[in-house]
Amino acid sequence: MNRYPLQKHVLVAVDCIIFGFDGYHIKLLLIQRGFKPEKNKWSLMGGFVQEGESPQDAANRVLKQLTGLEGVYMEQLHTFGHPQRDPVERTITVAYSALIDIHKYEKQISDEYHAEWFLLTEKPRLIFDHDEMTELAKKQLRYKAAFHPVLFELLPAKFTIPLLQSLYEGVYDTVFDNRNFSRKILSTGLLIKQKQKDKLNSKKGAFYYKLDKKKYKADFKSFLNFVPNPDKFII
Amino acid sequence: MNRYPLQKHVLVAVDCIIFGFDGYHIKLLLIQRGFKPEKNKWSLMGGFVQEGESPQDAANRVLKQLTGLEGVYMEQLHTFGHPQRDPVERTITVAYSALIDIHKYEKQISDEYHAEWFLLTEKPRLIFDHDEMTELAKKQLRYKAAFHPVLFELLPAKFTIPLLQSLYEGVYDTVFDNRNFSRKILSTGLLIKQKQKDKLNSKKGAFYYKLDKKKYKADFKSFLNFVPNPDKFII
């Protein structure tokens, strides 16, 4: 029931920005819009918030309906509310984002759905303000990845420097000189060299490493030492 | 015009969480609600998003209408959309927050308005989910203050250790041992001692300090060195 009938009631939607890592590249999940306007154009996964549903519930439902993906932890990114952002009718949208391991979820994204992974460098132009949303999500991911070991969560427990490099290159959209990257990353002292080598991806082979999680956390805390009691803020 | 008449249209509101520092304490700006339900209860500054207005515009307008405050840079914090969060009618609200220097804005908040500053420790219980919003804003402020010199922006260019301590105590809601705080903060090497003393606030007087902004930035970057090109992420 509308208890404030004089107030303007608007549509509220959600949009889901799903980044994935396939072991080589960072990709973005998109769907082809099935209705007008902008029919057949590429789009983030979006839909309206229904009665009795929170925006977070709506994001989970919409993602599942459009891609098959389930159990993905999405974080609220930002709410986009420019009055003209949707040409059909004013719609305020709450954007959610996540970064997932593509292989872990590949069975869920079946052919039943028309969702496709795009390389970030080959992403088509998206409808409405979806490019702006994607840019903000990328920026937030880069910021988070600079402070927290979120990227390591996408890697197997043992990984090679080339694998780590391709992940960083994807997130920060740069190409690093191999030798410099390796030197810089090893100089942090955060990686523990393993005895085994990966011999599948190169002739010479590449040693496996593990992240020293304790040390990573300690370094983070020693930076935060400027703040008297940093434990409260490690999110 | 409602082009999607079958879709549920809802109210969208904004709520403003304004923290202030008066040189001694961190405070929260509140208003007394003038209408039912919850009449006379304390509340954040809130109102509905109007036609042709973005949520950010609405937040600026609502803050000015209810408190007189103008030109305050508010950041979008989070959107709260639990279906039952407003007992009158479903309302999805976009929360905005800011931290300001109370003295700088005291002329704007005149007696014309019924806005009041509350010590965080003496804050009354707020209506709806406003306590939850305030908690999240506090958490975000603490997180930001751990990484960026946002708190120093509230201090005069020259400040004493006791002033800095009271600011940190306010934000992190703790009492620090004076000697320990002083030792810890000076050991960061980020403060430059001045020749003059503040003699107004104690018999012995307290030396003034300045923040070494270059060094602060460099330390931050050296932590970020784990990330190959950190410049992009210093927000």
Short mmCIF file of C-alpha atoms in Angstrom, two decimals:
data_model
loop_
_atom_site.label_atom_id
_atom_site.label_comp_id
_atom_site.label_asym_id
_atom_site.label_seq_id
_atom_site.Cartn_x
_atom_site.Cartn_y
_atom_site.Cartn_z
CA MET A 1 0.00 0.00 0.00
CA ASN A 2 1.25 3.46 -0.81
CA ARG A 3 1.01 5.43 2.43
CA TYR A 4 2.79 8.40 0.89
CA PRO A 5 0.70 8.65 -2.31
CA LEU A 6 2.00 12.13 -3.12
CA GLN A 7 5.57 10.93 -3.20
CA LYS A 8 7.00 9.68 -6.46
CA HIS A 9 7.47 5.93 -6.47
CA VAL A 10 10.20 4.60 -8.73
CA LEU A 11 11.56 1.34 -10.06
CA VAL A 12 14.54 -0.10 -8.24
CA ALA A 13 16.75 -2.59 -10.04
CA VAL A 14 19.96 -4.50 -9.39
CA ASP A 15 22.87 -5.12 -11.74
CA CYS A 16 25.53 -7.79 -11.26
CA ILE A 17 29.15 -7.31 -12.33
CA ILE A 18 30.86 -10.71 -12.32
CA PHE A 19 34.59 -10.87 -13.00
CA GLY A 20 36.19 -14.27 -13.45
CA PHE A 21 39.72 -15.65 -13.67
CA ASP A 22 40.30 -18.69 -15.88
CA GLY A 23 43.96 -19.24 -14.95
CA TYR A 24 45.15 -16.96 -17.74
CA HIS A 25 42.88 -13.93 -18.01
CA ILE A 26 40.40 -11.80 -16.13
CA LYS A 27 37.03 -11.89 -17.86
CA LEU A 28 33.63 -10.24 -17.49
CA LEU A 29 30.34 -12.14 -17.64
CA LEU A 30 27.72 -10.57 -19.93
CA ILE A 31 24.33 -11.44 -21.35
CA GLN A 32 22.62 -10.41 -24.54
CA ARG A 33 19.52 -8.37 -23.80
CA GLY A 34 16.40 -10.19 -24.98
CA PHE A 35 13.94 -7.28 -25.19
CA LYS A 36 13.61 -3.68 -26.35
CA PRO A 37 15.11 -1.12 -26.09
CA GLU A 38 18.67 -2.09 -26.90
CA LYS A 39 17.56 -5.63 -27.87
CA ASN A 40 20.51 -7.94 -28.65
CA LYS A 41 22.99 -5.51 -27.09
CA TRP A 42 25.33 -6.76 -24.38
CA SER A 43 24.45 -6.03 -20.80
CA LEU A 44 25.29 -6.78 -17.19
CA MET A 45 22.85 -9.15 -15.50
CA GLY A 46 20.03 -6.96 -14.21
CA GLY A 47 16.44 -7.04 -13.07
CA PHE A 48 13.91 -5.30 -10.85
CA VAL A 49 13.69 -5.67 -7.08
CA GLN A 50 10.45 -7.49 -6.26
CA GLU A 51 8.06 -7.05 -3.37
CA GLY A 52 9.35 -8.58 -0.14
CA GLU A 53 12.86 -8.91 -1.52
CA SER A 54 15.96 -6.98 -0.43
CA PRO A 55 18.29 -5.69 -3.17
CA GLN A 56 20.84 -8.35 -2.15
CA ASP A 57 18.19 -11.10 -2.51
CA ALA A 58 17.23 -9.65 -5.88
CA ALA A 59 20.86 -9.70 -7.05
CA ASN A 60 21.20 -13.37 -6.10
CA ARG A 61 17.93 -14.27 -7.82
CA VAL A 62 18.65 -12.27 -11.00
CA LEU A 63 22.15 -13.73 -11.30
CA LYS A 64 20.80 -17.25 -10.97
CA GLN A 65 17.92 -16.71 -13.41
CA LEU A 66 20.11 -15.20 -16.10
CA THR A 67 23.30 -17.23 -15.81
CA GLY A 68 22.70 -20.25 -13.59
CA LEU A 69 25.29 -18.98 -11.10
CA GLU A 70 24.48 -19.73 -7.48
CA GLY A 71 26.28 -19.20 -4.18
CA VAL A 72 28.49 -16.40 -5.46
CA TYR A 73 29.31 -13.86 -2.77
CA MET A 74 28.53 -10.46 -4.29
CA GLU A 75 29.36 -7.21 -2.53
CA GLN A 76 27.29 -4.09 -2.87
CA LEU A 77 29.31 -1.70 -5.03
CA HIS A 78 27.35 1.52 -5.53
CA THR A 79 23.86 2.78 -6.30
CA PHE A 80 23.40 4.55 -9.63
CA GLY A 81 20.52 6.98 -9.74
CA HIS A 82 20.96 9.58 -12.45
CA PRO A 83 17.36 10.50 -13.45
CA GLN A 84 18.02 9.76 -17.14
CA ARG A 85 20.16 6.65 -16.77
CA ASP A 86 17.41 4.37 -18.10
CA PRO A 87 15.75 5.79 -21.25
CA VAL A 88 12.53 3.80 -20.79
CA GLU A 89 11.61 4.85 -17.30
CA ARG A 90 13.46 6.22 -14.33
CA THR A 91 15.14 3.30 -12.56
CA ILE A 92 17.53 3.51 -9.64
CA THR A 93 19.87 0.55 -9.63
CA VAL A 94 22.00 -1.03 -6.94
CA ALA A 95 25.14 -2.58 -8.43
CA TYR A 96 26.77 -5.70 -6.96
CA SER A 97 30.09 -7.23 -7.89
CA ALA A 98 32.15 -10.37 -7.42
CA LEU A 99 35.37 -11.98 -8.64
CA ILE A 100 35.20 -15.74 -9.11
CA ASP A 101 37.25 -18.71 -10.27
CA ILE A 102 35.72 -19.49 -13.67
CA HIS A 103 36.55 -23.20 -13.52
CA LYS A 104 34.88 -23.61 -10.13
CA TYR A 105 31.58 -22.39 -11.54
CA GLU A 106 31.74 -23.58 -15.15
CA LYS A 107 29.20 -26.36 -14.66
CA GLN A 108 26.62 -23.87 -13.37
CA ILE A 109 26.85 -21.62 -16.44
CA SER A 110 25.38 -24.12 -18.88
CA ASP A 111 24.24 -23.70 -22.48
CA GLU A 112 20.72 -23.21 -21.18
CA TYR A 113 21.70 -19.62 -20.53
CA HIS A 114 23.07 -17.05 -22.93
CA ALA A 115 25.76 -15.73 -20.67
CA GLU A 116 29.27 -15.32 -22.07
CA TRP A 117 32.69 -14.52 -20.66
CA PHE A 118 34.52 -11.65 -22.37
CA LEU A 119 38.13 -10.65 -22.08
CA LEU A 120 38.17 -7.18 -20.52
CA THR A 121 40.13 -5.94 -23.52
CA GLU A 122 37.51 -7.30 -25.92
CA LYS A 123 34.40 -6.32 -24.05
CA PRO A 124 31.67 -4.87 -26.29
CA ARG A 125 30.08 -1.52 -25.46
CA LEU A 126 27.37 -2.14 -22.88
CA ILE A 127 23.87 -0.66 -22.62
CA PHE A 128 22.90 2.35 -20.50
CA ASP A 129 25.55 3.19 -17.86
CA HIS A 130 26.80 -0.40 -17.56
CA ASP A 131 30.27 0.58 -18.82
CA GLU A 132 30.52 3.13 -16.02
CA MET A 133 29.47 0.48 -13.48
CA THR A 134 32.07 -1.94 -14.83
CA GLU A 135 34.78 0.74 -14.59
CA LEU A 136 33.92 1.46 -10.96
CA ALA A 137 33.89 -2.25 -10.13
CA LYS A 138 37.34 -2.63 -11.72
CA LYS A 139 38.67 0.31 -9.73
CA GLN A 140 37.30 -1.13 -6.50
CA LEU A 141 38.79 -4.54 -7.28
CA ARG A 142 42.22 -2.96 -7.87
CA TYR A 143 41.97 -1.04 -4.64
CA LYS A 144 40.97 -4.12 -2.66
CA ALA A 145 43.65 -6.25 -4.31
CA ALA A 146 46.25 -3.73 -3.16
CA PHE A 147 45.36 -4.18 0.50
CA HIS A 148 44.05 -7.70 0.89
CA PRO A 149 45.10 -11.07 -0.52
CA VAL A 150 41.87 -11.36 -2.52
CA LEU A 151 43.67 -12.35 -5.70
CA PHE A 152 45.46 -15.24 -4.02
CA GLU A 153 42.08 -16.72 -3.22
CA LEU A 154 41.64 -17.31 -6.95
CA LEU A 155 44.88 -19.23 -7.25
CA PRO A 156 45.49 -22.84 -6.27
CA ALA A 157 47.33 -23.21 -2.93
CA LYS A 158 50.50 -23.79 -4.96
CA PHE A 159 51.01 -21.51 -7.93
CA THR A 160 53.79 -20.39 -10.26
CA ILE A 161 55.09 -16.83 -10.70
CA PRO A 162 53.86 -16.74 -14.33
CA LEU A 163 50.34 -17.61 -13.14
CA LEU A 164 50.46 -14.90 -10.47
CA GLN A 165 51.79 -12.45 -13.06
CA SER A 166 48.97 -13.12 -15.50
CA LEU A 167 46.45 -12.55 -12.72
CA TYR A 168 48.02 -9.21 -11.75
CA GLU A 169 48.32 -8.23 -15.41
CA GLY A 170 44.64 -8.92 -15.88
CA VAL A 171 43.47 -7.01 -12.83
CA TYR A 172 45.75 -4.01 -13.41
CA ASP A 173 45.47 -4.16 -17.20
CA THR A 174 49.21 -3.92 -17.82
CA VAL A 175 51.97 -6.11 -19.15
CA PHE A 176 54.94 -6.52 -16.80
CA ASP A 177 58.48 -7.38 -17.71
CA ASN A 178 58.79 -11.01 -16.52
CA ARG A 179 62.14 -10.62 -14.79
CA ASN A 180 61.14 -7.40 -13.01
CA PHE A 181 57.84 -8.81 -11.87
CA SER A 182 59.49 -11.92 -10.51
CA ARG A 183 62.21 -9.93 -8.71
CA LYS A 184 59.73 -7.47 -7.22
CA ILE A 185 57.25 -10.05 -6.06
CA LEU A 186 59.96 -12.27 -4.52
CA SER A 187 61.58 -9.28 -2.76
CA THR A 188 58.40 -8.87 -0.69
CA GLY A 189 59.39 -12.08 1.08
CA LEU A 190 55.75 -13.13 1.05
CA LEU A 191 56.14 -16.19 -1.16
CA ILE A 192 57.46 -19.56 0.03
CA LYS A 193 59.26 -21.55 -2.67
CA GLN A 194 58.19 -25.18 -3.04
CA LYS A 195 60.32 -28.09 -4.20
CA GLN A 196 58.11 -29.10 -7.13
CA LYS A 197 58.01 -27.50 -10.55
CA ASP A 198 55.16 -27.01 -12.99
CA LYS A 199 56.45 -28.58 -16.19
CA LEU A 200 53.27 -28.38 -18.24
CA ASN A 201 53.39 -24.75 -19.25
CA SER A 202 57.04 -24.32 -20.25
CA LYS A 203 60.06 -26.42 -21.20
CA LYS A 204 62.23 -25.14 -18.38
CA GLY A 205 59.42 -25.45 -15.87
CA ALA A 206 58.47 -22.97 -13.16
CA PHE A 207 58.73 -23.50 -9.42
CA TYR A 208 55.59 -23.55 -7.36
CA TYR A 209 55.15 -21.05 -4.53
CA LYS A 210 52.79 -20.63 -1.61
CA LEU A 211 51.67 -17.36 -0.06
CA ASP A 212 52.96 -16.82 3.48
CA LYS A 213 49.60 -15.74 4.84
CA LYS A 214 50.87 -15.00 8.34
CA LYS A 215 53.59 -12.75 7.02
CA TYR A 216 51.19 -11.04 4.65
CA LYS A 217 48.92 -10.23 7.54
CA ALA A 218 51.80 -9.08 9.74
CA ASP A 219 53.13 -6.72 7.05
CA PHE A 220 49.69 -5.32 6.61
CA LYS A 221 49.43 -4.78 10.34
CA SER A 222 52.83 -3.16 10.64
CA PHE A 223 51.73 -0.62 8.06
CA LEU A 224 48.57 -0.11 10.06
CA ASN A 225 50.65 0.37 13.18
CA PHE A 226 50.27 4.06 12.60
CA VAL A 227 46.76 3.40 13.85
CA PRO A 228 46.86 2.45 17.51
CA ASN A 229 44.65 -0.66 17.39
CA PRO A 230 44.56 -1.94 13.84
CA ASP A 231 42.93 -5.30 14.52
CA LYS A 232 39.46 -3.84 14.32
CA PHE A 233 39.94 -2.72 10.74
CA ILE A 234 41.17 -5.75 8.93
CA ILE A 235 38.06 -6.45 6.97
CA MET B 1 5.14 7.67 -16.88
CA ASN B 2 5.25 4.08 -15.71
CA ARG B 3 6.30 2.05 -18.72
CA TYR B 4 6.58 -1.08 -16.65
CA PRO B 5 3.19 -0.86 -14.90
CA LEU B 6 3.34 -4.46 -13.72
CA GLN B 7 6.55 -3.85 -11.85
CA LYS B 8 6.37 -2.73 -8.23
CA HIS B 9 7.38 0.91 -7.84
CA VAL B 10 8.81 1.85 -4.46
CA LEU B 11 9.89 4.90 -2.49
CA VAL B 12 13.57 5.74 -2.56
CA ALA B 13 15.00 7.90 0.21
CA VAL B 14 18.37 9.22 1.29
CA ASP B 15 19.81 9.44 4.80
CA CYS B 16 22.78 11.60 5.81
CA ILE B 17 25.25 10.58 8.51
CA ILE B 18 27.30 13.64 9.47
CA PHE B 19 30.18 13.20 11.90
CA GLY B 20 31.91 16.31 13.25
CA PHE B 21 35.04 17.06 15.26
CA ASP B 22 34.97 20.07 17.60
CA GLY B 23 38.64 19.95 18.62
CA TYR B 24 37.88 17.64 21.51
CA HIS B 25 35.31 15.06 20.49
CA ILE B 26 33.74 13.28 17.54
CA LYS B 27 30.05 14.02 17.39
CA LEU B 28 27.04 12.95 15.32
CA LEU B 29 24.48 15.39 13.92
CA LEU B 30 20.86 14.40 14.55
CA ILE B 31 17.40 15.87 14.16
CA GLN B 32 14.20 15.28 16.05
CA ARG B 33 11.57 13.74 13.81
CA GLY B 34 8.61 16.10 13.35
CA PHE B 35 5.94 13.65 12.20
CA LYS B 36 4.47 10.21 12.90
CA PRO B 37 5.45 7.45 13.28
CA GLU B 38 8.27 7.84 15.78
CA LYS B 39 7.44 11.55 16.25
CA ASN B 40 9.96 13.38 18.47
CA LYS B 41 12.43 10.51 18.22
CA TRP B 42 15.98 11.24 17.08
CA SER B 43 16.86 10.50 13.50
CA LEU B 44 19.49 10.93 10.81
CA MET B 45 18.64 13.59 8.22
CA GLY B 46 16.49 11.84 5.65
CA GLY B 47 13.98 12.48 2.88
CA PHE B 48 12.60 11.08 -0.37
CA VAL B 49 14.33 11.32 -3.73
CA GLN B 50 12.26 13.61 -5.96
CA GLU B 51 11.58 13.45 -9.68
CA GLY B 52 14.51 14.62 -11.79
CA GLU B 53 16.90 14.40 -8.84
CA SER B 54 19.76 11.95 -8.35
CA PRO B 55 20.19 10.40 -4.89
CA GLN B 56 23.33 12.55 -4.40
CA ASP B 57 21.35 15.71 -5.26
CA ALA B 58 18.63 14.59 -2.87
CA ALA B 59 21.16 14.08 -0.07
CA ASN B 60 22.54 17.60 -0.56
CA ARG B 61 19.05 19.11 -0.63
CA VAL B 62 17.77 17.18 2.39
CA LEU B 63 20.86 18.03 4.44
CA LYS B 64 20.47 21.72 3.65
CA GLN B 65 16.71 21.78 4.32
CA LEU B 66 17.00 20.04 7.67
CA THR B 67 20.22 21.50 9.08
CA GLY B 68 21.33 24.48 6.98
CA LEU B 69 24.54 22.67 6.02
CA GLU B 70 25.74 23.36 2.51
CA GLY B 71 28.84 22.43 0.53
CA VAL B 72 29.60 19.32 2.60
CA TYR B 73 31.19 16.55 0.53
CA MET B 74 29.23 13.43 1.33
CA GLU B 75 30.24 10.00 0.08
CA GLN B 76 27.77 7.28 -0.77
CA LEU B 77 28.03 4.71 2.00
CA HIS B 78 25.57 1.88 1.31
CA THR B 79 22.00 1.25 0.22
CA PHE B 80 19.69 -0.26 2.80
CA GLY B 81 16.75 -2.15 1.38
CA HIS B 82 15.35 -4.67 3.83
CA PRO B 83 11.65 -4.95 2.91
CA GLN B 84 10.52 -4.16 6.46
CA ARG B 85 13.05 -1.46 7.34
CA ASP B 86 10.42 1.32 7.25
CA PRO B 87 7.24 0.31 9.11
CA VAL B 88 5.03 2.79 7.20
CA GLU B 89 5.77 1.75 3.66
CA ARG B 90 8.58 -0.02 1.93
CA THR B 91 11.38 2.48 1.36
CA ILE B 92 14.83 1.74 -0.03
CA THR B 93 17.33 4.28 1.26
CA VAL B 94 20.74 5.34 0.01
CA ALA B 95 22.96 6.42 2.93
CA TYR B 96 25.60 9.15 2.58
CA SER B 97 28.25 10.14 5.10
CA ALA B 98 30.76 12.87 5.83
CA LEU B 99 33.18 13.97 8.55
CA ILE B 100 33.44 17.73 9.05
CA ASP B 101 35.13 20.35 11.20
CA ILE B 102 32.27 21.55 13.44
CA HIS B 103 33.70 25.07 13.87
CA LYS B 104 34.01 25.57 10.14
CA TYR B 105 30.28 25.01 9.66
CA GLU B 106 28.84 26.31 12.94
CA LYS B 107 27.37 29.46 11.39
CA GLN B 108 25.38 27.39 8.89
CA ILE B 109 23.69 25.26 11.55
CA SER B 110 21.62 28.08 13.05
CA ASP B 111 18.80 28.00 15.62
CA GLU B 112 16.36 28.07 12.73
CA TYR B 113 16.94 24.33 12.49
CA HIS B 114 16.50 21.70 15.13
CA ALA B 115 19.69 19.84 14.44
CA GLU B 116 21.93 18.91 17.37
CA TRP B 117 25.40 17.47 17.80
CA PHE B 118 25.63 14.42 20.06
CA LEU B 119 28.70 12.82 21.56
CA LEU B 120 28.92 9.33 20.06
CA THR B 121 28.91 7.92 23.58
CA GLU B 122 25.71 9.81 24.45
CA LYS B 123 23.82 9.27 21.22
CA PRO B 124 20.14 8.40 21.77
CA ARG B 125 18.62 5.34 20.13
CA LEU B 126 17.68 6.27 16.57
CA ILE B 127 14.58 5.40 14.56
CA PHE B 128 14.26 2.51 12.09
CA ASP B 129 17.67 1.11 11.07
CA HIS B 130 19.52 4.42 11.59
CA ASP B 131 21.69 2.93 14.35
CA GLU B 132 22.84 0.24 11.93
CA MET B 133 23.64 2.91 9.32
CA THR B 134 25.62 4.91 11.87
CA GLU B 135 27.59 1.82 12.89
CA LEU B 136 28.52 1.09 9.28
CA ALA B 137 29.54 4.72 8.70
CA LYS B 138 31.76 4.57 11.81
CA LYS B 139 33.37 1.37 10.60
CA GLN B 140 34.04 2.88 7.19
CA LEU B 141 35.52 6.01 8.77
CA ARG B 142 37.87 3.89 10.90
CA TYR B 143 38.92 1.90 7.88
CA LYS B 144 39.59 5.01 5.80
CA ALA B 145 41.42 6.73 8.66
CA ALA B 146 43.77 3.74 8.87
CA PHE B 147 44.89 4.17 5.25
CA HIS B 148 44.59 7.84 4.42
CA PRO B 149 45.37 11.03 6.33
CA VAL B 150 41.67 11.96 6.48
CA LEU B 151 41.80 12.78 10.17
CA PHE B 152 44.67 15.22 9.74
CA GLU B 153 42.45 17.23 7.43
CA LEU B 154 40.30 18.05 10.46
CA LEU B 155 43.26 19.38 12.44
CA PRO B 156 44.92 22.76 12.05
CA ALA B 157 48.22 22.62 10.10
CA LYS B 158 50.01 22.73 13.47
CA PHE B 159 48.55 20.56 16.19
CA THR B 160 49.55 19.08 19.53
CA ILE B 161 49.79 15.39 20.41
CA PRO B 162 46.92 15.70 22.93
CA LEU B 163 44.69 17.12 20.17
CA LEU B 164 45.65 14.29 17.80
CA GLN B 165 45.06 11.80 20.61
CA SER B 166 41.56 13.07 21.34
CA LEU B 167 40.71 12.81 17.64
CA TYR B 168 41.94 9.21 17.44
CA GLU B 169 40.22 8.37 20.71
CA GLY B 170 36.98 9.71 19.31
CA VAL B 171 37.15 7.88 16.00
CA TYR B 172 38.29 4.58 17.50
CA ASP B 173 36.19 4.94 20.65
CA THR B 174 39.00 4.07 23.05
CA VAL B 175 41.05 5.81 25.70
CA PHE B 176 44.81 5.58 25.14
CA ASP B 177 47.51 5.85 27.74
CA ASN B 178 49.00 9.31 27.05
CA ARG B 179 52.63 8.25 27.21
CA ASN B 180 52.10 5.17 25.02
CA PHE B 181 50.11 7.08 22.44
CA SER B 182 52.75 9.78 22.22
CA ARG B 183 55.59 7.25 21.93
CA LYS B 184 53.78 5.19 19.30
CA ILE B 185 52.73 8.11 17.16
CA LEU B 186 56.20 9.72 17.29
CA SER B 187 57.90 6.42 16.45
CA THR B 188 56.17 6.47 13.06
CA GLY B 189 58.48 9.37 12.15
CA LEU B 190 55.56 11.03 10.40
CA LEU B 191 55.33 14.09 12.67
CA ILE B 192 57.64 17.10 12.45
CA LYS B 193 58.17 18.87 15.76
CA GLN B 194 57.73 22.65 15.74
CA LYS B 195 59.48 25.17 17.96
CA GLN B 196 56.34 26.72 19.42
CA LYS B 197 54.25 25.33 22.25
CA ASP B 198 50.54 25.48 22.89
CA LYS B 199 50.31 26.94 26.42
CA LEU B 200 46.55 27.42 26.56
CA ASN B 201 45.49 23.87 27.32
CA SER B 202 48.00 22.87 29.99
CA LYS B 203 50.46 24.43 32.44
CA LYS B 204 53.47 22.63 31.02
CA GLY B 205 52.43 23.34 27.46
CA ALA B 206 52.53 20.92 24.50
CA PHE B 207 54.71 21.22 21.43
CA TYR B 208 53.08 21.72 18.08
CA TYR B 209 53.66 19.20 15.30
CA LYS B 210 53.04 19.06 11.58
CA LEU B 211 52.28 15.96 9.52
CA ASP B 212 55.05 15.04 7.09
CA LYS B 213 52.69 14.50 4.18
CA LYS B 214 55.39 13.36 1.75
CA LYS B 215 56.61 10.75 4.15
CA TYR B 216 53.09 9.62 4.93
CA LYS B 217 52.47 9.10 1.24
CA ALA B 218 55.81 7.33 0.75
CA ASP B 219 55.16 4.89 3.61
CA PHE B 220 51.78 4.17 2.20
CA LYS B 221 53.31 3.52 -1.19
CA SER B 222 56.05 1.30 0.19
CA PHE B 223 53.37 -0.87 1.74
CA LEU B 224 51.60 -0.88 -1.60
CA ASN B 225 54.83 -1.88 -3.29
CA PHE B 226 53.57 -5.41 -3.17
CA VAL B 227 51.35 -4.17 -5.98
CA PRO B 228 53.41 -3.41 -9.04
CA ASN B 229 52.00 0.05 -9.89
CA PRO B 230 50.38 1.48 -6.81
CA ASP B 231 49.93 5.05 -8.02
CA LYS B 232 46.63 4.23 -9.63
CA PHE B 233 45.07 3.21 -6.35
CA ILE B 234 45.78 6.06 -4.01
CA ILE B 235 42.30 7.39 -3.80
#
